[in-house]
Structures are given as structure tokens and as C-alpha cells.
Amino acid sequence: MQTEVRVRNLVKRYKDLVAVDHLDLEIQKGEIYGLLGPNGSGKTTLINCILSLLRYEKGEVEIFGEPMRPDAHHLKQNIGVVSQEPAVYDELSVYENIDYFCGLYVPDKAVRRKLVEEVIEFVQLDEFRKFRPKKLSGGLLRRLNLACGIAHKPRLIFLDEPTVAVDPQSRNRILEGILQLRDEGSTIVYTTHYMEEVEFLCDRISIMDRGKILITGTSDEIKAISRSGETVRVETFDLDESHLKAIEALPTVESLEYEQAELVLKMKAKTNGLLDILNYFEHHNIPMTKISSKQPTLNDVFLEITGKELRDDV
Amino acid sequence: MFRHITKYKTLALVKDHSSLFWTLFFPLVLVTVFHLAMSGMFSSDTYRFDPVTVAVVTGDAKQEEIKAFDTFLDYVGVPGTPDENDGPLKVDTDPQNAYIIYIKAEPEEARVLLDKNQVYAFVEVGETVTMTAKNILNSSNSLNGSVLRSLLERYTQIKNTMNSIENLVTSGAIRPGRDFEERIRKAFESDTGLHEEDQGTKKGDVLIYFFALLGYLSIFPMAGSISSVAELEANQSSRAARSWLAPYPMWKRFFAEITPNVVLYSILIVIIYYYLGVLGVDLGPRTGYILVLLLLGTLTGIFMGTAVGSLFKGSTGIKTALGIGLPLVLGFFSGMMASEIRKLVKNSIPFLQKINPVSLVAEGLYSLYNYSTLDRYFDIVIRLSIFLVIAIVLTIIGLRRSNYESI
């Protein structure tokens, strides 16, 4: 597997604050690599250091196997960046904005015209091509922002929280587009604090906090390290104290709570707790109105590792 | 790539209506307002400046003092005769280049002439020169008073300077060269601003406002170029960061970014010059020299902006405020709001006048208007060019940083 980005022992400080703390990572060609972490965890700083936008105190960054420097224009030629804030000209139309930013990479007019048309179709902004950004909704603006960053068909794309404050329709369109970009051969670095997005999109995920990568792996690999198992919820009215004690004593149950006719059971990791619970209720002929099971999330893993929620604005 | 960036920057500039208004219409509106405010002074009927009538009393003055004052009178005035009907002094010829119509008189005669309002004032020549006038607060008379007082002050200054030099020559402290007298004469002419060959007229005093205004409008592009630099610095906006990440060297992006400004503001200053002509403000016949100076001033203003934009940290808003405010302050010190300030700065803080680019442009225009020789003009062009080079060097230093401590 070819490594597109390699970071070694990277340290970035803002005075006393260590924003990136002796960080190592490798991103492979053709993967969607997710950087997941709460606001202020150092994701954007890390990306800016990788891109040589920011000076860093220590460490090495290689892109496409070469050291990344501010004047490494041959490397920049193959990189696309979509920032968190829409970076477009209010005075120019959708088409002009895309053409302008694409033109910074592609001097040939005919080639550029084709690329701009393709990306307009890709982000489904055709009917808005003459609109100015101020006339676009938040979601359409994000799509324009995406188009400006990827129109030149870069080999490596950095997407920094591209779906913040985006309506569901635009979000879905952006996420589908990212998968398509990966399928067309691009490598994608995707930072977000939305765990659903990384679970949906990313081939590999790194969870970041306080400038450090806490864990890296696929979504399943990361969840597998969780000490807790699934959470089972049962709506039932006929549970007395003896049943509660008996359920708690089941070998697959870690803990339980019973309030307002809802039994919430935390099952032990790597067990099939739902089956145990179903068997118990059937065996004792206890009626239930509803039962559900939820596997541990990345947020649960983050909570276990750091003692805090991954985000507070889900 | 250069053309691509320049094309879209120009397009963005033209489509940004508020910015376009500020860039194009504000200067034209300002010029129009200035012209309206001073239109009375430019009307051929109302502007005509009537020479001040003066009775000159030499009394017991020393012969050399009388001779010196006579020389002065030759430069600034024409002799007049009393009007039979007790009206103001009259002259036989048209006193078109004269500031003063004078008559030599004994002290008693002078007092009578003043009482009968046949003269505006009488002047007593001696070791010091004194001026006596009445109704000086009357608005129609106050201009006469200012002109006369100003002329007499200049005379006194020059006389004292020449006396000092004469004393030094007499004592042998200095040895005058071959062209000593010629140099003294030139100094006298340039100091009085009365010179020379048909160039000097009293309109120049009013034009000082317009010279300062043109100086200000030359430096005015500063704010626009600060905004342009903000488009280059990745720590100023996400848009600039996106452009920074493009595979294009900073200095090429800089020139591509700044070119529309240079073209636009150069055209603008030329338009303003010709617009002043349409309004009837005659800045003199040396159009070529004037335009060179204005374009040099415009370039200086643009690169002052890029220097400020690239060197100073802080938000673009603060820097843009500086870009708007600084030319105004420099314009103020150049006499754009009050011509007295120009004199005050010239006398009290001459260094400020020498480094103030608005003043340099204004003084260059003044010298073109008032002096037949170009020595002073070229001196100013050289100083302004040095200023421009410094601004370019500072810009390069500011833009040389390759990446950022924080964004």
C-alpha cells in the first residue's frame, strides 16, 4: 500500500498550549481517513501543519513520499483543501468562483472548462451557476466550497468539517460525493466531530484529543476495544425486585437501571446479551411492549478513554 | 496564471459596488465638493484679487533699509497716485502681477490717507517694519491684512537673513563665491514665492488646497492595497488560505493581485486631474510633469498599503482603518483642510513635511505651478521615489515569510 501522508513526531505549540503533541500518522493511498475529535482537539491545526500553512516546532511531514514545504508547489498541485469556513468570493458567481480556484491549478482554459462543468454537475449546482454566494443557502454554499477545493481533481483532498451547519439533503449529497471521490482514486482526509459521518465514510479513523491521537483503526476495531457491550432497553410494567436481581445476576449483564417502566441494561463486552434477556423474559412469561439494542458507539469509546463526551451538539 | 488571477481580481473589484463607489466616486465627489466650496475663488469675476493699497513711510530710516524696502516693493508692488475724489489709490497701468499699490508719504500724510480709506494700511520702514490698518476684522479686509502681513513677514525674514550673511562676509567668516549674489537673489525669489516669468499668480495660494487634495488622492489607494494583501496572507481569511495553498509563488500572486489596483488607481488619478480641468481648476501647463508626479504618488500609496498590510499583524479591519485614516492625517498636515497647517508644519516640523508623501506630491505640484525651474520638482520626485522603494522593500520583507505561527 502506498503512503500518501506520513507524519512523524509532530509538535505544534501556541505558547504554553501544546496543540499537536508528538503525533505520528500515516494515510494510505485511496482511503478515506477520518480524524475524529471534539472542538479544540487539534484536528485543524494538524491539517494546517501537514499542509505547511503553520510552522511547527518539531517533526517531519511527507506527502507523496516527499518532504512537505511551503514552496513545494509540485506537491501542492495535487492537493485539494476544503476548509471549514466557505472560502469563496462574494462578488463572483458560482461558476466564476469555481473557475477562479480551478485556474490556480489548471492553466489550460479548455481543460478547465471541462473540469468546472464536471464539478458543477458533481455537487449539483447547475441551476445555481450564475448565483452569487450570498444568494445560496448554507448547504449550497458548502457545496460550492467543496467544488472550489476539488475541481482540479486532486490526488489528495483535505476536508475540514465540510458538513457543519448543512441541511440533511446537502449533507447527504456531500457525503455521497466524498465516497465517489474515493472511488475515483482520491485519498481523503476527513476531519469532523460527527461520529456518524466517520462511521459512514471512513475506512480508518483516528480519534484525537488534546493534540494526540488516542486510537486508530476501522470503526469496528475501535469499538471492539470498548470494555462495555451493547445497551439493551426494554419497556415493561411487571418487573419486581426479585426479577431485577435475577436479571442483574445474568452472566452477560454488566449493570441495569429500571425507571418509569423502562429497563436499561448495560451488557458485558463481546457477549450476546440481547438473546439472554429475550430468553429470560420468555421463560418467566413477562410481557414487554418494546425492546431495542444499541451497539457501543465511537462516542462510548471516546468517553471510556477520556472521561468526556466526544461532542455536546449531536 | 497571472492573467487568470488579474482577470478575476478585476472582475471582483468591478462587481463589488460598495468598494467601487469608495474607489471611484468618493474621490470624484470629494473633488467636486472641494471645487464647490472654493468656486467663488475660481470664478473669473469674483476671484480677481485687488492689490492692497499701502502708504509707505520711510521717515528716519537708514538709507540701506530704504533701499532694501524699495527692492522689495519692486517685486511685489506698483506705485500708485492719490485719487482726486478721495477714492483708493489708483494706478496708470493694470497691476495684474502686483500684490501692493503703494505711495511714499510722510507720517501725517499716511495717517490722512488711512483715515480717508484711500489706503488700506500704512507701513513704517525702519529697523523693524510696522503696519497700521483699521477695520482689520472686517471680512472683506481680512484677506488684505493677511496678504500684507504675510509679505512683510517674509520681507523681514529675508532681510534679517541677508544681514546675517552680510555680517559674516564682512567679518571674513565666509567667502562668497562667484555666483554669490545670484544665489542670494534666487533664494529671495524662491522664499517669497513671487517669482517668476509669468508663472506665479495669487491663485496659487488657493490652489494649495487642491495640491494637497491631489496629494491625498494619490495616497488614497493605500486602503485598497491593504485589502489586496489580505488576499495573500493565509492568516487573514480562509479564502486567502485557499489561494496560499495553490501551486503558485507568493511574489507572482502578489503582482497579479496588485496589478488591477495599479491600473485602476492610475486611471483614476488621471481622470481626477482632467476632471479638475473640466471644473475650471487650472493646475498649470505642465501636464506631463504633473501626471508623472501623480502616478508616482499613486504607486507610493499602493505600496505603502502593501507594506502596512504585509508587515503589521492584526485584523484586516484595523489595517484598513489605518489605510483610510493615515492618508487623511497626512493630507491634514499638508494643508488639505487648512492651508495654515501646511505653513505651521513647514515652520515647526519641517522634517514631517519632507517625509509626508502627501506633502511631497502637493509641494511638487506647487513647485511646478510657481517656479519656472524644475530643480525643486526633481528633488521632490527623487524623494518620493526613495519613499516608494522603501515601501516596496518593506512589502517584500513582509511577504517573505513562508508560513505562519498561527491562523
PDB file of C-alpha atoms in Angstrom, chain B residues 29-222:
ATOM      1  CA  VAL B  29     -17.268  63.556  -5.139  1.00  0.00           C
ATOM      2  CA  LEU B  30     -14.532  64.910  -2.886  1.00  0.00           C
ATOM      3  CA  VAL B  31     -13.014  66.900  -5.736  1.00  0.00           C
ATOM      4  CA  THR B  32     -16.435  68.260  -6.642  1.00  0.00           C
ATOM      5  CA  VAL B  33     -17.160  69.274  -3.057  1.00  0.00           C
ATOM      6  CA  PHE B  34     -13.772  70.977  -2.832  1.00  0.00           C
ATOM      7  CA  HIS B  35     -14.458  72.803  -6.030  1.00  0.00           C
ATOM      8  CA  LEU B  36     -17.903  73.922  -4.921  1.00  0.00           C
ATOM      9  CA  ALA B  37     -16.507  75.105  -1.605  1.00  0.00           C
ATOM     10  CA  MET B  38     -13.931  77.215  -3.380  1.00  0.00           C
ATOM     11  CA  SER B  39     -15.820  78.001  -6.533  1.00  0.00           C
ATOM     12  CA  GLY B  40     -16.006  81.670  -5.578  1.00  0.00           C
ATOM     13  CA  MET B  41     -12.279  81.900  -5.652  1.00  0.00           C
ATOM     14  CA  PHE B  42     -12.100  80.403  -9.115  1.00  0.00           C
ATOM     15  CA  SER B  43     -14.777  82.468 -10.759  1.00  0.00           C
ATOM     16  CA  SER B  44     -13.013  84.910 -13.048  1.00  0.00           C
ATOM     17  CA  ASP B  45     -15.342  87.683 -11.899  1.00  0.00           C
ATOM     18  CA  THR B  46     -15.151  87.185  -8.211  1.00  0.00           C
ATOM     19  CA  TYR B  47     -11.711  85.761  -7.817  1.00  0.00           C
ATOM     20  CA  ARG B  48      -9.817  88.771  -9.047  1.00  0.00           C
ATOM     21  CA  PHE B  49      -7.578  89.839  -6.244  1.00  0.00           C
ATOM     22  CA  ASP B  50      -7.309  93.581  -5.811  1.00  0.00           C
ATOM     23  CA  PRO B  51      -3.857  94.689  -4.731  1.00  0.00           C
ATOM     24  CA  VAL B  52      -3.608  96.093  -1.239  1.00  0.00           C
ATOM     25  CA  THR B  53      -3.216  99.861  -1.135  1.00  0.00           C
ATOM     26  CA  VAL B  54      -0.424 100.942   1.160  1.00  0.00           C
ATOM     27  CA  ALA B  55       1.240 104.178   2.171  1.00  0.00           C
ATOM     28  CA  VAL B  56       4.958 103.692   2.781  1.00  0.00           C
ATOM     29  CA  VAL B  57       6.585 105.895   5.395  1.00  0.00           C
ATOM     30  CA  THR B  58      10.358 105.832   5.328  1.00  0.00           C
ATOM     31  CA  GLY B  59      10.818 108.677   7.833  1.00  0.00           C
ATOM     32  CA  ASP B  60      14.196 108.463   9.552  1.00  0.00           C
ATOM     33  CA  ALA B  61      15.058 105.028   8.251  1.00  0.00           C
ATOM     34  CA  LYS B  62      18.642 104.323   7.208  1.00  0.00           C
ATOM     35  CA  GLN B  63      19.421 104.592   3.550  1.00  0.00           C
ATOM     36  CA  GLU B  64      20.180 100.872   3.154  1.00  0.00           C
ATOM     37  CA  GLU B  65      16.901  99.966   4.786  1.00  0.00           C
ATOM     38  CA  ILE B  66      15.009 102.251   2.443  1.00  0.00           C
ATOM     39  CA  LYS B  67      16.912 100.776  -0.482  1.00  0.00           C
ATOM     40  CA  ALA B  68      16.148  97.216   0.622  1.00  0.00           C
ATOM     41  CA  PHE B  69      12.478  98.004   1.066  1.00  0.00           C
ATOM     42  CA  ASP B  70      12.369  99.680  -2.351  1.00  0.00           C
ATOM     43  CA  THR B  71      13.778  96.496  -3.859  1.00  0.00           C
ATOM     44  CA  PHE B  72      11.062  94.548  -2.094  1.00  0.00           C
ATOM     45  CA  LEU B  73       8.403  96.979  -3.381  1.00  0.00           C
ATOM     46  CA  ASP B  74       9.710  96.490  -6.909  1.00  0.00           C
ATOM     47  CA  TYR B  75       8.982  92.781  -6.594  1.00  0.00           C
ATOM     48  CA  VAL B  76       5.581  92.936  -5.024  1.00  0.00           C
ATOM     49  CA  GLY B  77       4.015  96.214  -5.975  1.00  0.00           C
ATOM     50  CA  VAL B  78       3.425  99.086  -8.320  1.00  0.00           C
ATOM     51  CA  PRO B  79       3.414 102.791  -7.387  1.00  0.00           C
ATOM     52  CA  GLY B  80       0.039 104.491  -7.242  1.00  0.00           C
ATOM     53  CA  THR B  81      -1.275 108.048  -7.048  1.00  0.00           C
ATOM     54  CA  PRO B  82      -3.998 109.545  -4.824  1.00  0.00           C
ATOM     55  CA  ASP B  83      -7.480 109.650  -6.309  1.00  0.00           C
ATOM     56  CA  GLU B  84      -8.858 113.185  -6.689  1.00  0.00           C
ATOM     57  CA  ASN B  85     -12.209 112.029  -5.355  1.00  0.00           C
ATOM     58  CA  ASP B  86     -10.672 110.581  -2.207  1.00  0.00           C
ATOM     59  CA  GLY B  87     -11.071 107.047  -3.553  1.00  0.00           C
ATOM     60  CA  PRO B  88      -8.410 104.337  -3.123  1.00  0.00           C
ATOM     61  CA  LEU B  89      -5.009 104.817  -4.737  1.00  0.00           C
ATOM     62  CA  LYS B  90      -5.059 104.405  -8.454  1.00  0.00           C
ATOM     63  CA  VAL B  91      -2.507 103.202 -10.952  1.00  0.00           C
ATOM     64  CA  ASP B  92      -1.923 104.084 -14.543  1.00  0.00           C
ATOM     65  CA  THR B  93      -1.202 100.544 -15.710  1.00  0.00           C
ATOM     66  CA  ASP B  94      -3.023  97.281 -14.976  1.00  0.00           C
ATOM     67  CA  PRO B  95      -1.386  95.946 -11.780  1.00  0.00           C
ATOM     68  CA  GLN B  96      -2.046  92.348 -12.802  1.00  0.00           C
ATOM     69  CA  ASN B  97       1.005  90.823 -11.120  1.00  0.00           C
ATOM     70  CA  ALA B  98       1.131  93.184  -8.145  1.00  0.00           C
ATOM     71  CA  TYR B  99       0.186  92.461  -4.577  1.00  0.00           C
ATOM     72  CA  ILE B 100       0.529  96.050  -3.474  1.00  0.00           C
ATOM     73  CA  ILE B 101      -0.234  99.533  -4.819  1.00  0.00           C
ATOM     74  CA  TYR B 102       1.916 101.851  -2.808  1.00  0.00           C
ATOM     75  CA  ILE B 103       2.606 105.519  -2.337  1.00  0.00           C
ATOM     76  CA  LYS B 104       5.531 107.047  -0.497  1.00  0.00           C
ATOM     77  CA  ALA B 105       4.274 109.504   2.146  1.00  0.00           C
ATOM     78  CA  GLU B 106       5.215 111.423   5.250  1.00  0.00           C
ATOM     79  CA  PRO B 107       3.753 110.094   8.504  1.00  0.00           C
ATOM     80  CA  GLU B 108       0.998 112.742   8.670  1.00  0.00           C
ATOM     81  CA  GLU B 109       0.028 112.227   5.031  1.00  0.00           C
ATOM     82  CA  ALA B 110      -0.100 108.488   5.551  1.00  0.00           C
ATOM     83  CA  ARG B 111      -2.415 108.896   8.531  1.00  0.00           C
ATOM     84  CA  VAL B 112      -4.757 111.091   6.470  1.00  0.00           C
ATOM     85  CA  LEU B 113      -4.770 108.621   3.579  1.00  0.00           C
ATOM     86  CA  LEU B 114      -5.650 105.866   6.033  1.00  0.00           C
ATOM     87  CA  ASP B 115      -8.392 107.894   7.679  1.00  0.00           C
ATOM     88  CA  LYS B 116      -9.916 108.629   4.284  1.00  0.00           C
ATOM     89  CA  ASN B 117      -9.666 104.929   3.391  1.00  0.00           C
ATOM     90  CA  GLN B 118      -7.520 105.818   0.403  1.00  0.00           C
ATOM     91  CA  VAL B 119      -5.086 103.188   1.600  1.00  0.00           C
ATOM     92  CA  TYR B 120      -5.764 100.008   3.449  1.00  0.00           C
ATOM     93  CA  ALA B 121      -2.750 100.459   5.720  1.00  0.00           C
ATOM     94  CA  PHE B 122       0.416 102.397   6.152  1.00  0.00           C
ATOM     95  CA  VAL B 123       3.785 100.793   6.666  1.00  0.00           C
ATOM     96  CA  GLU B 124       6.656 102.399   8.543  1.00  0.00           C
ATOM     97  CA  VAL B 125      10.079 101.292   7.415  1.00  0.00           C
ATOM     98  CA  GLY B 126      12.911 101.187   9.898  1.00  0.00           C
ATOM     99  CA  GLU B 127      14.964  98.604  11.692  1.00  0.00           C
ATOM    100  CA  THR B 128      11.662  96.859  12.056  1.00  0.00           C
ATOM    101  CA  VAL B 129       8.724  97.219   9.703  1.00  0.00           C
ATOM    102  CA  THR B 130       5.368  98.062  11.259  1.00  0.00           C
ATOM    103  CA  MET B 131       1.961  98.037   9.701  1.00  0.00           C
ATOM    104  CA  THR B 132      -1.048 100.101  10.757  1.00  0.00           C
ATOM    105  CA  ALA B 133      -4.523  99.372   9.458  1.00  0.00           C
ATOM    106  CA  LYS B 134      -8.111  99.768  10.537  1.00  0.00           C
ATOM    107  CA  ASN B 135     -11.224  97.589  10.269  1.00  0.00           C
ATOM    108  CA  ILE B 136      -8.944  94.596  10.075  1.00  0.00           C
ATOM    109  CA  LEU B 137     -11.684  92.311  11.346  1.00  0.00           C
ATOM    110  CA  ASN B 138     -13.978  93.260   8.511  1.00  0.00           C
ATOM    111  CA  SER B 139     -14.152  90.150   6.361  1.00  0.00           C
ATOM    112  CA  SER B 140     -13.511  91.958   3.128  1.00  0.00           C
ATOM    113  CA  ASN B 141     -10.417  93.499   4.631  1.00  0.00           C
ATOM    114  CA  SER B 142      -9.060  90.485   6.463  1.00  0.00           C
ATOM    115  CA  LEU B 143      -7.657  88.914   3.274  1.00  0.00           C
ATOM    116  CA  ASN B 144      -5.813  92.191   2.523  1.00  0.00           C
ATOM    117  CA  GLY B 145      -4.479  92.154   6.063  1.00  0.00           C
ATOM    118  CA  SER B 146      -3.299  88.549   5.766  1.00  0.00           C
ATOM    119  CA  VAL B 147      -1.596  89.129   2.445  1.00  0.00           C
ATOM    120  CA  LEU B 148       0.142  92.303   3.591  1.00  0.00           C
ATOM    121  CA  ARG B 149       1.185  90.852   6.919  1.00  0.00           C
ATOM    122  CA  SER B 150       2.490  87.727   5.233  1.00  0.00           C
ATOM    123  CA  LEU B 151       4.505  89.742   2.718  1.00  0.00           C
ATOM    124  CA  LEU B 152       6.013  91.957   5.396  1.00  0.00           C
ATOM    125  CA  GLU B 153       6.946  88.926   7.492  1.00  0.00           C
ATOM    126  CA  ARG B 154       8.689  87.376   4.526  1.00  0.00           C
ATOM    127  CA  TYR B 155      10.499  90.634   3.846  1.00  0.00           C
ATOM    128  CA  THR B 156      11.688  90.870   7.428  1.00  0.00           C
ATOM    129  CA  GLN B 157      12.875  87.258   7.471  1.00  0.00           C
ATOM    130  CA  ILE B 158      14.806  87.613   4.244  1.00  0.00           C
ATOM    131  CA  LYS B 159      16.265  90.975   5.248  1.00  0.00           C
ATOM    132  CA  ASN B 160      17.493  89.524   8.540  1.00  0.00           C
ATOM    133  CA  THR B 161      18.977  86.512   6.795  1.00  0.00           C
ATOM    134  CA  MET B 162      20.772  88.675   4.267  1.00  0.00           C
ATOM    135  CA  ASN B 163      22.057  90.968   7.035  1.00  0.00           C
ATOM    136  CA  SER B 164      23.459  87.948   8.840  1.00  0.00           C
ATOM    137  CA  ILE B 165      25.164  86.722   5.683  1.00  0.00           C
ATOM    138  CA  GLU B 166      26.492  90.197   5.008  1.00  0.00           C
ATOM    139  CA  ASN B 167      27.947  90.352   8.505  1.00  0.00           C
ATOM    140  CA  LEU B 168      29.622  87.000   8.002  1.00  0.00           C
ATOM    141  CA  VAL B 169      31.077  88.160   4.684  1.00  0.00           C
ATOM    142  CA  THR B 170      32.219  91.456   6.196  1.00  0.00           C
ATOM    143  CA  SER B 171      33.876  89.713   9.105  1.00  0.00           C
ATOM    144  CA  GLY B 172      35.569  87.301   6.738  1.00  0.00           C
ATOM    145  CA  ALA B 173      33.869  84.290   8.255  1.00  0.00           C
ATOM    146  CA  ILE B 174      32.699  83.215   4.817  1.00  0.00           C
ATOM    147  CA  ARG B 175      33.972  83.996   1.367  1.00  0.00           C
ATOM    148  CA  PRO B 176      31.310  84.412  -1.224  1.00  0.00           C
ATOM    149  CA  GLY B 177      31.800  82.566  -4.477  1.00  0.00           C
ATOM    150  CA  ARG B 178      31.451  83.976  -7.913  1.00  0.00           C
ATOM    151  CA  ASP B 179      27.697  83.441  -8.124  1.00  0.00           C
ATOM    152  CA  PHE B 180      27.000  84.551  -4.555  1.00  0.00           C
ATOM    153  CA  GLU B 181      24.726  87.412  -5.468  1.00  0.00           C
ATOM    154  CA  GLU B 182      22.844  85.286  -7.961  1.00  0.00           C
ATOM    155  CA  ARG B 183      22.246  82.633  -5.321  1.00  0.00           C
ATOM    156  CA  ILE B 184      21.005  85.234  -2.864  1.00  0.00           C
ATOM    157  CA  ARG B 185      18.647  86.574  -5.485  1.00  0.00           C
ATOM    158  CA  LYS B 186      17.313  83.075  -6.220  1.00  0.00           C
ATOM    159  CA  ALA B 187      16.854  82.443  -2.528  1.00  0.00           C
ATOM    160  CA  PHE B 188      14.876  85.634  -2.253  1.00  0.00           C
ATOM    161  CA  GLU B 189      12.714  84.721  -5.199  1.00  0.00           C
ATOM    162  CA  SER B 190      12.007  81.187  -4.093  1.00  0.00           C
ATOM    163  CA  ASP B 191      11.409  82.193  -0.479  1.00  0.00           C
ATOM    164  CA  THR B 192       8.907  84.814  -1.356  1.00  0.00           C
ATOM    165  CA  GLY B 193       7.242  82.583  -3.878  1.00  0.00           C
ATOM    166  CA  LEU B 194       6.865  85.695  -6.007  1.00  0.00           C
ATOM    167  CA  HIS B 195       8.968  84.573  -8.906  1.00  0.00           C
ATOM    168  CA  GLU B 196       8.993  84.361 -11.928  1.00  0.00           C
ATOM    169  CA  GLU B 197       8.481  84.810 -15.562  1.00  0.00           C
ATOM    170  CA  ASP B 198       4.683  84.758 -15.695  1.00  0.00           C
ATOM    171  CA  GLN B 199       4.361  81.580 -13.619  1.00  0.00           C
ATOM    172  CA  GLY B 200       3.378  82.925 -10.273  1.00  0.00           C
ATOM    173  CA  THR B 201      -0.076  84.211  -9.584  1.00  0.00           C
ATOM    174  CA  LYS B 202      -2.072  84.624  -6.429  1.00  0.00           C
ATOM    175  CA  LYS B 203      -4.342  81.800  -7.461  1.00  0.00           C
ATOM    176  CA  GLY B 204      -1.547  79.505  -6.291  1.00  0.00           C
ATOM    177  CA  ASP B 205      -2.493  80.282  -2.698  1.00  0.00           C
ATOM    178  CA  VAL B 206      -5.961  78.844  -3.248  1.00  0.00           C
ATOM    179  CA  LEU B 207      -4.575  76.008  -5.295  1.00  0.00           C
ATOM    180  CA  ILE B 208      -2.628  74.831  -2.270  1.00  0.00           C
ATOM    181  CA  TYR B 209      -5.856  73.158  -1.159  1.00  0.00           C
ATOM    182  CA  PHE B 210      -6.129  71.367  -4.467  1.00  0.00           C
ATOM    183  CA  PHE B 211      -2.456  70.414  -4.467  1.00  0.00           C
ATOM    184  CA  ALA B 212      -2.933  68.858  -1.036  1.00  0.00           C
ATOM    185  CA  LEU B 213      -6.147  67.208  -2.205  1.00  0.00           C
ATOM    186  CA  LEU B 214      -4.351  65.658  -5.167  1.00  0.00           C
ATOM    187  CA  GLY B 215      -1.570  64.564  -2.824  1.00  0.00           C
ATOM    188  CA  TYR B 216      -4.178  62.923  -0.623  1.00  0.00           C
ATOM    189  CA  LEU B 217      -5.905  61.246  -3.580  1.00  0.00           C
ATOM    190  CA  SER B 218      -2.555  59.922  -4.763  1.00  0.00           C
ATOM    191  CA  ILE B 219      -2.005  58.172  -1.440  1.00  0.00           C
ATOM    192  CA  PHE B 220      -5.671  57.227  -1.150  1.00  0.00           C
ATOM    193  CA  PRO B 221      -5.177  53.739  -2.766  1.00  0.00           C
ATOM    194  CA  MET B 222      -3.440  52.661   0.429  1.00  0.00           C
TER     195      MET B 222
END
